Coordinates of C-alpha atoms and ligand atoms in Angstrom, one line a residue:
M8 CA -10.2 16.4 -0.9
H9 CA -9.8 12.9 0.2
P10 CA -11.4 12.5 3.6
D11 CA -8.2 11.3 5.2
L12 CA -6.6 14.7 4.8
F13 CA -9.1 16.1 7.4
D14 CA -7.5 13.9 9.9
A15 CA -4.2 15.7 9.7
L16 CA -5.9 19.0 10.6
P17 CA -5.6 20.1 14.4
V18 CA -8.8 19.4 16.4
P19 CA -9.9 22.8 17.8
Q20 CA -9.9 22.7 21.6
L21 CA -13.6 23.3 22.8
Q22 CA -14.8 23.7 26.4
P23 CA -13.8 21.1 28.7
F24 CA -17.1 18.9 28.6
R25 CA -18.4 17.3 31.8
L26 CA -19.3 13.8 31.2
D27 CA -20.2 13.1 34.9
D28 CA -19.3 14.1 38.5
G29 CA -15.3 14.1 38.3
A30 CA -15.1 13.1 34.6
V31 CA -14.0 15.7 31.9
L32 CA -13.7 15.4 28.3
L33 CA -10.8 17.4 26.8
R34 CA -11.5 17.4 23.0
G35 CA -8.2 17.5 21.0
F36 CA -6.0 18.1 24.1
A37 CA -3.4 15.7 22.7
G38 CA -3.8 16.9 19.1
S39 CA -0.5 18.7 18.6
D40 CA 1.4 15.8 20.4
D41 CA 0.2 13.2 18.3
R42 CA 3.0 12.2 16.2
V43 CA 5.6 12.1 19.2
L44 CA 3.1 10.1 21.1
L45 CA 2.8 7.4 18.4
E46 CA 6.6 7.4 17.9
E47 CA 6.9 6.7 21.5
V48 CA 4.3 3.9 21.4
E49 CA 6.4 2.2 18.7
K50 CA 9.4 2.3 20.9
I51 CA 7.6 0.8 23.9
I52 CA 6.1 -2.0 21.9
A53 CA 9.5 -2.8 20.1
V54 CA 10.7 -3.7 23.7
A55 CA 7.4 -4.8 25.4
P56 CA 5.4 -6.2 22.4
L57 CA 1.6 -6.1 22.2
R58 CA -0.1 -9.1 23.3
H59 CA -3.6 -10.5 23.9
M60 CA -3.8 -11.3 27.6
I61 CA -6.0 -14.1 29.0
T62 CA -8.7 -13.2 31.3
P63 CA -9.3 -15.0 34.8
G64 CA -12.2 -16.5 33.0
G65 CA -10.0 -18.2 30.3
F66 CA -11.0 -15.6 27.4
R67 CA -8.4 -14.0 25.2
M68 CA -8.8 -10.5 25.3
S69 CA -9.8 -8.7 22.0
V70 CA -7.6 -5.7 22.6
A71 CA -3.9 -6.2 22.2
M72 CA -1.9 -4.5 25.2
S73 CA 1.4 -3.4 26.5
N74 CA 2.5 -1.0 29.2
C75 CA 5.2 1.4 30.4
G76 CA 6.2 2.8 33.8
Q77 CA 7.2 1.2 37.1
A78 CA 4.6 -1.6 36.7
G79 CA 2.3 -2.8 34.1
W80 CA -1.3 -4.2 34.3
V81 CA -1.5 -7.9 33.4
S82 CA -4.1 -10.4 33.3
D83 CA -3.7 -14.1 33.3
P84 CA -5.8 -17.2 34.4
G85 CA -4.7 -16.4 38.0
G86 CA -6.2 -12.9 37.9
Y87 CA -5.4 -9.3 37.4
R88 CA -2.4 -7.4 38.9
Y89 CA 0.1 -4.6 38.3
D90 CA 3.6 -6.4 37.8
A91 CA 6.9 -4.6 37.9
I92 CA 8.1 -7.2 35.2
D93 CA 6.6 -8.0 31.9
P94 CA 5.7 -11.7 32.1
E95 CA 6.2 -12.0 28.3
T96 CA 9.9 -10.7 28.3
G97 CA 11.0 -11.3 32.0
K98 CA 12.2 -7.6 31.9
P99 CA 11.0 -4.5 33.5
W100 CA 8.5 -2.5 31.3
P101 CA 9.9 0.5 29.3
T102 CA 10.2 3.6 31.4
L103 CA 7.3 6.3 31.0
P104 CA 8.4 8.9 28.3
A105 CA 8.7 12.5 29.6
V106 CA 6.2 13.5 26.9
F107 CA 3.7 11.0 28.3
M108 CA 4.2 12.2 31.9
E109 CA 4.1 15.8 30.9
L110 CA 0.7 15.5 28.8
A111 CA -1.0 13.3 31.5
N112 CA -0.1 15.8 34.2
R113 CA -1.1 18.8 32.1
A114 CA -4.5 17.2 31.3
A115 CA -5.2 16.2 34.9
R116 CA -4.4 19.9 35.8
S117 CA -6.9 21.2 33.4
A118 CA -9.5 18.9 35.0
G119 CA -8.7 20.2 38.5
Y120 CA -6.2 17.5 39.6
E121 CA -3.0 19.1 40.7
N122 CA 0.2 17.2 40.8
F123 CA -0.9 14.0 39.1
I124 CA 2.1 11.7 38.7
P125 CA 1.2 8.6 37.1
D126 CA 3.4 5.4 37.6
V127 CA 1.8 3.3 34.9
C128 CA 0.6 3.7 31.4
L129 CA -1.5 0.9 29.8
V130 CA -1.2 0.9 26.0
N131 CA -4.4 -0.6 24.4
C132 CA -4.3 -1.3 20.6
Y133 CA -7.6 -1.7 18.7
V134 CA -8.1 -2.7 15.0
P135 CA -11.6 -2.8 13.4
G136 CA -13.7 -5.4 15.2
T137 CA -11.8 -5.0 18.4
R138 CA -14.0 -4.4 21.5
L139 CA -13.7 -4.0 25.3
S140 CA -16.7 -5.2 27.2
L141 CA -18.2 -3.4 30.2
H142 CA -15.7 -3.5 33.3
Q143 CA -14.6 -1.4 36.3
D144 CA -10.9 -0.4 36.9
K145 CA -10.5 -1.4 40.6
D146 CA -6.9 -2.7 40.5
E147 CA -5.2 0.8 41.4
R148 CA -4.2 1.4 45.0
D149 CA -5.1 5.1 45.4
P150 CA -8.8 5.7 44.8
S151 CA -8.3 9.5 44.9
A152 CA -6.0 9.6 41.9
P153 CA -7.6 10.0 38.7
I154 CA -7.1 7.9 35.6
V155 CA -6.1 10.0 32.2
S156 CA -7.0 8.4 29.0
V157 CA -5.7 9.5 25.7
S158 CA -7.3 8.4 22.3
L159 CA -5.1 8.3 19.0
G160 CA -6.1 7.0 15.5
L161 CA -9.5 5.7 14.5
P162 CA -12.7 6.9 16.4
A163 CA -14.2 4.7 19.0
V164 CA -17.7 4.6 20.5
F165 CA -17.2 4.8 24.4
L166 CA -19.6 3.2 26.5
F167 CA -20.0 4.9 29.8
G168 CA -22.4 3.1 32.4
G169 CA -22.9 3.7 36.0
S170 CA -22.0 2.3 39.4
Q171 CA -23.8 -1.0 38.4
R172 CA -23.5 -3.2 35.4
S173 CA -27.2 -3.0 34.8
I174 CA -27.2 0.7 34.2
R175 CA -27.5 1.2 30.4
P176 CA -24.4 2.9 29.2
M177 CA -24.3 6.3 27.4
R178 CA -22.3 6.4 24.1
Y179 CA -19.7 9.0 23.3
T180 CA -17.5 8.9 20.3
L181 CA -13.9 9.5 21.2
L182 CA -11.6 11.0 18.6
H183 CA -7.9 11.3 17.7
G184 CA -6.4 13.6 20.4
D185 CA -9.2 13.4 22.8
I186 CA -8.3 13.2 26.5
V187 CA -10.7 12.2 29.3
V188 CA -9.9 12.6 32.9
W189 CA -11.8 10.3 35.2
G190 CA -12.0 10.9 38.7
G191 CA -14.5 11.2 41.4
P192 CA -17.5 9.0 41.5
A193 CA -16.9 8.3 37.7
R194 CA -13.8 6.7 38.6
Y195 CA -15.4 3.4 39.5
H196 CA -18.3 3.3 36.7
F197 CA -18.6 0.6 34.2
H198 CA -17.4 1.4 30.9
G199 CA -16.2 -0.2 27.6
I200 CA -15.5 0.3 23.9
A201 CA -17.9 -1.0 21.2
P202 CA -16.5 -2.9 18.3
L203 CA -14.2 -0.6 16.3
A204 CA -15.5 0.4 12.8
E205 CA -13.5 -0.2 9.8
G206 CA -11.5 2.9 8.8
H207 CA -8.1 4.4 8.0
H208 CA -6.6 7.3 10.1
A209 CA -4.0 9.5 8.2
I210 CA -1.4 9.3 11.0
A211 CA -2.1 6.1 12.8
G212 CA -3.4 3.9 10.1
R213 CA -6.0 1.1 10.5
K214 CA -5.9 1.2 14.3
R215 CA -6.8 3.0 17.5
I216 CA -4.3 3.6 20.4
N217 CA -5.6 4.2 23.8
L218 CA -3.1 5.3 26.6
T219 CA -4.3 5.2 30.2
F220 CA -2.2 6.9 32.8
R221 CA -2.6 5.5 36.3
K222 CA -1.5 5.9 39.7
A223 CA -1.6 2.2 40.5
L224 CA 1.2 1.6 43.0
Ligands
LIG308 C1 -13.7 5.5 33.2 N1 -9.7 1.6 28.1 O1 -7.8 0.5 29.7 S1 -10.4 4.6 28.0 C2 -9.1 0.5 30.2 O2 -10.5 3.1 25.2 C3 -10.1 1.0 29.3 O3 -9.2 1.6 25.6 C4 -10.5 2.1 27.1 O4 -11.1 1.0 29.8 C5 -10.1 2.3 25.9 O5 -9.4 0.2 31.2 C6 -11.4 3.3 27.6 C7 -11.5 5.6 29.0 C8 -11.4 5.2 30.4 C9 -10.5 4.5 31.1 C10 -10.5 4.3 32.4 C11 -11.8 4.5 33.1 C12 -12.6 5.4 31.2 C13 -12.7 5.1 32.5 C14 -11.8 4.2 34.4 C15 -12.9 4.6 35.1 C16 -13.9 5.1 34.6
LIG309 FE1 -11.1 0.5 31.9

């Protein structure tokens, strides 16, 4: 059997795995919604194209990004912000698809967060070689709301550090269909993605898509 055929098999849902205080890994939680999710991503990026944003330090980000929802996360030489208008198109971001909302809400509930209603979904697109250096997510208004992240396509090595950059990160492989709910103290920990390895995924092809659902406004 060609190894890619395994990618199409459903991932069994294991026990929720505690990564840290407030951080829960739900293996394969999005596995049965994968095709619909990727179709919705295609529709989003047809309206709000993937782009490499520029950091406030002047560097072009390795990850290609887009957003949907009431606002989108944007970076430019002026800084980071959530903006209701996509600066590339001058138009509002596409709306959050119902299947996105429902999945994020169910995942948050499984991790103990009732009534999680995200207003933003950041879409990250990785190809082999793409990386995301260690950072904290601090641009969201409500610190009590978790972030829900959904991994699709090629596997990635997730780097999970601590409250200071100097703490050496743990490494976890995130697979197609995995969801992580980040709340509690872990919500503000440093994290990143190691350079994506070469590969091909049966459904997503030569890329990894990460969706992060946030209550940003
Ligand atoms: C831990 N994305 O978009 S998802 C990001 O795979 C981001 O694209 C990575 O970091 C990716 O900001 C990692 C997992 C994740 C997302 C948000 C977090 C982990 C987090 C916020 C706080 C702590
Ligand atoms: Fe992040």
